[in-house]
PDB file of C-alpha atoms in Angstrom:
ATOM      1  CA  UNK A   1      45.032  15.709   7.551  1.00  0.00           C
ATOM      2  CA  UNK A   2      41.941  17.051   9.798  1.00  0.00           C
ATOM      3  CA  UNK A   3      39.863  17.183   6.417  1.00  0.00           C
ATOM      4  CA  UNK A   4      40.660  13.423   5.730  1.00  0.00           C
ATOM      5  CA  UNK A   5      39.879  12.383   9.226  1.00  0.00           C
ATOM      6  CA  UNK A   6      36.511  14.030   8.997  1.00  0.00           C
ATOM      7  CA  UNK A   7      35.643  12.344   5.500  1.00  0.00           C
ATOM      8  CA  UNK A   8      36.560   8.746   7.132  1.00  0.00           C
ATOM      9  CA  UNK A   9      34.227   9.831  10.129  1.00  0.00           C
ATOM     10  CA  UNK A  10      31.520  10.445   8.051  1.00  0.00           C
ATOM     11  CA  UNK A  11      31.973   7.763   5.800  1.00  0.00           C
ATOM     12  CA  UNK A  12      31.646   5.206   8.893  1.00  0.00           C
ATOM     13  CA  UNK A  13      28.622   7.051   9.960  1.00  0.00           C
ATOM     14  CA  UNK A  14      26.852   6.351   6.755  1.00  0.00           C
ATOM     15  CA  UNK A  15      27.953   2.831   6.768  1.00  0.00           C
ATOM     16  CA  UNK A  16      26.363   2.390  10.211  1.00  0.00           C
ATOM     17  CA  UNK A  17      22.979   4.140   9.404  1.00  0.00           C
ATOM     18  CA  UNK A  18      22.712   1.895   6.149  1.00  0.00           C
ATOM     19  CA  UNK A  19      23.452  -1.446   7.824  1.00  0.00           C
ATOM     20  CA  UNK A  20      20.275  -2.775   9.737  1.00  0.00           C
ATOM     21  CA  UNK A  21      21.350  -3.824  12.998  1.00  0.00           C
ATOM     22  CA  UNK A  22      20.296  -7.553  13.887  1.00  0.00           C
ATOM     23  CA  UNK A  23      18.898  -7.750  17.428  1.00  0.00           C
ATOM     24  CA  UNK A  24      19.470 -11.165  19.331  1.00  0.00           C
ATOM     25  CA  UNK A  25      16.196 -11.909  21.095  1.00  0.00           C
ATOM     26  CA  UNK A  26      16.789 -14.114  24.284  1.00  0.00           C
ATOM     27  CA  UNK A  27      14.818 -17.512  24.372  1.00  0.00           C
ATOM     28  CA  UNK A  28      12.586 -16.479  26.874  1.00  0.00           C
ATOM     29  CA  UNK A  29      11.348 -13.556  24.885  1.00  0.00           C
ATOM     30  CA  UNK A  30      11.166 -15.104  21.345  1.00  0.00           C
ATOM     31  CA  UNK A  31       7.552 -15.788  21.613  1.00  0.00           C
ATOM     32  CA  UNK A  32       6.500 -12.467  22.873  1.00  0.00           C
ATOM     33  CA  UNK A  33       8.660 -10.900  20.153  1.00  0.00           C
ATOM     34  CA  UNK A  34       6.898 -12.964  17.373  1.00  0.00           C
ATOM     35  CA  UNK A  35       3.285 -12.073  18.674  1.00  0.00           C
ATOM     36  CA  UNK A  36       4.189  -8.428  18.587  1.00  0.00           C
ATOM     37  CA  UNK A  37       5.938  -8.701  15.073  1.00  0.00           C
ATOM     38  CA  UNK A  38       2.350  -9.979  13.892  1.00  0.00           C
ATOM     39  CA  UNK A  39       0.416  -6.707  15.505  1.00  0.00           C
ATOM     40  CA  UNK A  40      -0.663  -4.062  13.599  1.00  0.00           C
ATOM     41  CA  UNK A  41       0.420  -0.228  14.649  1.00  0.00           C
ATOM     42  CA  UNK A  42      -2.745   0.526  15.967  1.00  0.00           C
ATOM     43  CA  UNK A  43      -2.939  -2.268  18.299  1.00  0.00           C
ATOM     44  CA  UNK A  44       0.804  -1.707  19.081  1.00  0.00           C
ATOM     45  CA  UNK A  45      -0.121   1.740  20.165  1.00  0.00           C
ATOM     46  CA  UNK A  46      -2.916   0.588  22.320  1.00  0.00           C
ATOM     47  CA  UNK A  47      -0.784  -2.028  23.968  1.00  0.00           C
ATOM     48  CA  UNK A  48       1.674   0.866  24.631  1.00  0.00           C
ATOM     49  CA  UNK A  49      -0.977   2.870  26.346  1.00  0.00           C
ATOM     50  CA  UNK A  50      -2.218  -0.043  28.235  1.00  0.00           C
ATOM     51  CA  UNK A  51       1.308  -1.036  29.879  1.00  0.00           C
ATOM     52  CA  UNK A  52       2.063   2.918  30.612  1.00  0.00           C
ATOM     53  CA  UNK A  53      -1.090   2.988  32.888  1.00  0.00           C
ATOM     54  CA  UNK A  54      -0.742  -0.685  34.236  1.00  0.00           C
ATOM     55  CA  UNK A  55       3.286  -0.123  35.408  1.00  0.00           C
ATOM     56  CA  UNK A  56       2.788   3.751  35.871  1.00  0.00           C
ATOM     57  CA  UNK A  57       5.319   4.569  32.940  1.00  0.00           C
ATOM     58  CA  UNK A  58       5.864   6.616  29.953  1.00  0.00           C
ATOM     59  CA  UNK A  59       7.336   5.565  26.768  1.00  0.00           C
ATOM     60  CA  UNK A  60       9.981   7.967  25.329  1.00  0.00           C
ATOM     61  CA  UNK A  61       8.766   9.604  21.869  1.00  0.00           C
ATOM     62  CA  UNK A  62      10.957   8.631  19.430  1.00  0.00           C
ATOM     63  CA  UNK A  63      13.483  11.007  17.969  1.00  0.00           C
ATOM     64  CA  UNK A  64      12.167  12.289  14.371  1.00  0.00           C
ATOM     65  CA  UNK A  65      14.946  12.356  11.689  1.00  0.00           C
ATOM     66  CA  UNK A  66      15.144  15.882   9.985  1.00  0.00           C
ATOM     67  CA  UNK A  67      14.204  15.479   6.281  1.00  0.00           C
ATOM     68  CA  UNK A  68      16.973  16.375   3.828  1.00  0.00           C
ATOM     69  CA  UNK A  69      16.043  19.115   1.706  1.00  0.00           C
ATOM     70  CA  UNK A  70      15.940  18.101  -1.951  1.00  0.00           C
ATOM     71  CA  UNK A  71      18.390  19.768  -4.351  1.00  0.00           C
ATOM     72  CA  UNK A  72      16.845  22.947  -6.165  1.00  0.00           C
ATOM     73  CA  UNK A  73      16.634  21.049  -9.650  1.00  0.00           C
ATOM     74  CA  UNK A  74      14.556  18.161  -7.769  1.00  0.00           C
ATOM     75  CA  UNK A  75      11.485  20.283  -7.136  1.00  0.00           C
ATOM     76  CA  UNK A  76      10.767  20.198 -10.852  1.00  0.00           C
ATOM     77  CA  UNK A  77      10.469  16.641 -10.995  1.00  0.00           C
ATOM     78  CA  UNK A  78       7.617  16.107  -8.574  1.00  0.00           C
ATOM     79  CA  UNK A  79       6.971  12.400  -8.501  1.00  0.00           C
ATOM     80  CA  UNK A  80       3.062  11.496  -7.650  1.00  0.00           C
ATOM     81  CA  UNK A  81       2.779   9.570  -4.317  1.00  0.00           C
ATOM     82  CA  UNK A  82       1.850   5.853  -4.841  1.00  0.00           C
ATOM     83  CA  UNK A  83       1.565   4.720  -1.165  1.00  0.00           C
ATOM     84  CA  UNK A  84      -1.068   6.345   1.468  1.00  0.00           C
ATOM     85  CA  UNK A  85      -2.187   6.432   4.953  1.00  0.00           C
ATOM     86  CA  UNK A  86      -5.770   6.540   5.354  1.00  0.00           C
ATOM     87  CA  UNK A  87      -6.898   8.893   8.328  1.00  0.00           C
ATOM     88  CA  UNK A  88      -9.985   9.116   9.590  1.00  0.00           C
ATOM     89  CA  UNK A  89     -10.648  12.730  10.522  1.00  0.00           C
ATOM     90  CA  UNK A  90     -14.274  13.084  11.377  1.00  0.00           C
ATOM     91  CA  UNK A  91     -17.224  10.468  11.952  1.00  0.00           C
ATOM     92  CA  UNK A  92     -20.216  12.169  11.070  1.00  0.00           C
ATOM     93  CA  UNK A  93     -23.864  11.143  12.000  1.00  0.00           C
ATOM     94  CA  UNK A  94     -23.787   7.614  11.119  1.00  0.00           C
ATOM     95  CA  UNK A  95     -21.348   6.361  13.801  1.00  0.00           C
ATOM     96  CA  UNK A  96     -22.555   2.834  13.475  1.00  0.00           C
ATOM     97  CA  UNK A  97     -22.025   2.791   9.726  1.00  0.00           C
ATOM     98  CA  UNK A  98     -18.501   4.174  10.299  1.00  0.00           C
ATOM     99  CA  UNK A  99     -17.646   1.636  12.767  1.00  0.00           C
ATOM    100  CA  UNK A 100     -18.732  -1.330  10.410  1.00  0.00           C
ATOM    101  CA  UNK A 101     -16.417   0.315   7.685  1.00  0.00           C
ATOM    102  CA  UNK A 102     -13.518   0.516  10.109  1.00  0.00           C
ATOM    103  CA  UNK A 103     -14.120  -3.315  11.123  1.00  0.00           C
ATOM    104  CA  UNK A 104     -14.446  -4.427   7.496  1.00  0.00           C
ATOM    105  CA  UNK A 105     -11.141  -2.649   6.416  1.00  0.00           C
ATOM    106  CA  UNK A 106      -9.176  -3.372   9.468  1.00  0.00           C
ATOM    107  CA  UNK A 107     -10.573  -6.883  10.414  1.00  0.00           C
ATOM    108  CA  UNK A 108     -10.671  -5.546  13.844  1.00  0.00           C
ATOM    109  CA  UNK A 109     -13.265  -6.658  16.630  1.00  0.00           C
ATOM    110  CA  UNK A 110     -16.161  -4.470  17.602  1.00  0.00           C
ATOM    111  CA  UNK A 111     -14.619  -2.987  20.498  1.00  0.00           C
ATOM    112  CA  UNK A 112     -11.462  -2.056  18.820  1.00  0.00           C
ATOM    113  CA  UNK A 113     -13.077  -0.662  15.784  1.00  0.00           C
ATOM    114  CA  UNK A 114     -15.482   1.447  18.164  1.00  0.00           C
ATOM    115  CA  UNK A 115     -12.463   2.688  20.238  1.00  0.00           C
ATOM    116  CA  UNK A 116     -10.662   3.912  16.989  1.00  0.00           C
ATOM    117  CA  UNK A 117     -13.949   5.569  15.786  1.00  0.00           C
ATOM    118  CA  UNK A 118     -14.538   7.199  19.274  1.00  0.00           C
ATOM    119  CA  UNK A 119     -10.990   8.445  19.382  1.00  0.00           C
ATOM    120  CA  UNK A 120     -11.413   9.898  15.657  1.00  0.00           C
ATOM    121  CA  UNK A 121     -13.922  12.451  17.374  1.00  0.00           C
ATOM    122  CA  UNK A 122     -11.032  13.950  19.202  1.00  0.00           C
ATOM    123  CA  UNK A 123      -8.197  13.471  16.803  1.00  0.00           C
ATOM    124  CA  UNK A 124      -7.559  12.110  13.386  1.00  0.00           C
ATOM    125  CA  UNK A 125      -6.945   8.412  13.451  1.00  0.00           C
ATOM    126  CA  UNK A 126      -4.776   6.207  11.038  1.00  0.00           C
ATOM    127  CA  UNK A 127      -7.131   3.308   9.838  1.00  0.00           C
ATOM    128  CA  UNK A 128      -4.886   1.702   7.408  1.00  0.00           C
ATOM    129  CA  UNK A 129      -1.151   2.347   6.373  1.00  0.00           C
ATOM    130  CA  UNK A 130       1.181   1.950   3.360  1.00  0.00           C
ATOM    131  CA  UNK A 131      -2.081   1.457   1.119  1.00  0.00           C
ATOM    132  CA  UNK A 132      -1.686   1.859  -2.804  1.00  0.00           C
ATOM    133  CA  UNK A 133      -3.364   4.936  -4.281  1.00  0.00           C
ATOM    134  CA  UNK A 134      -6.280   2.868  -5.958  1.00  0.00           C
ATOM    135  CA  UNK A 135      -7.235   1.043  -2.764  1.00  0.00           C
ATOM    136  CA  UNK A 136      -6.840   4.170  -0.775  1.00  0.00           C
ATOM    137  CA  UNK A 137      -9.272   5.854  -3.053  1.00  0.00           C
ATOM    138  CA  UNK A 138     -11.728   3.006  -2.521  1.00  0.00           C
ATOM    139  CA  UNK A 139     -11.455   3.067   1.298  1.00  0.00           C
ATOM    140  CA  UNK A 140     -12.078   6.863   1.133  1.00  0.00           C
ATOM    141  CA  UNK A 141     -15.292   6.340  -0.839  1.00  0.00           C
ATOM    142  CA  UNK A 142     -16.730   3.608   1.650  1.00  0.00           C
ATOM    143  CA  UNK A 143     -16.075   6.038   4.793  1.00  0.00           C
ATOM    144  CA  UNK A 144     -17.713   8.957   2.821  1.00  0.00           C
ATOM    145  CA  UNK A 145     -20.363   6.735   1.760  1.00  0.00           C
ATOM    146  CA  UNK A 146     -20.845   6.232   5.913  1.00  0.00           C
ATOM    147  CA  UNK A 147     -20.775   9.406   6.599  1.00  0.00           C
ATOM    148  CA  UNK A 148     -17.158  10.074   7.478  1.00  0.00           C
ATOM    149  CA  UNK A 149     -14.284  12.421   6.580  1.00  0.00           C
ATOM    150  CA  UNK A 150     -11.137  10.843   5.421  1.00  0.00           C
ATOM    151  CA  UNK A 151      -7.453  12.225   4.391  1.00  0.00           C
ATOM    152  CA  UNK A 152      -4.969  10.138   2.620  1.00  0.00           C
ATOM    153  CA  UNK A 153      -1.656  11.306   3.770  1.00  0.00           C
TER     154      UNK A 153
END
């Protein structure tokens, strides 16, 4: 009896995880939410930092989901990764050239591109996310031609 109850609870939890939750946005925030939806991840991260400084608060770090280990037989069927994130790990001597490449790729303004390149000097920065393998390789070549070091993750 207890075993059946546990199965039902587990099934209910799985259903809840799969179904995306609709969030009803109040009319007064609709325009703001639409603007935020259009922003890139880098812009959103910058916005969060600005809001944290302005209001003296800290955004809580999201809880990372623990990946499920693959079945023992699944390891032999390794799939090649087709989507990558392009991360700038080192700038090199030609900082201006790297800024130009960042502006070209991300279509950001000069200040945003410069800030991203400056931040890459201390820690790796994601320049572009969810890029196909071919495009990621092209971007890597552009950065390397400008003297920067890039990782594809």
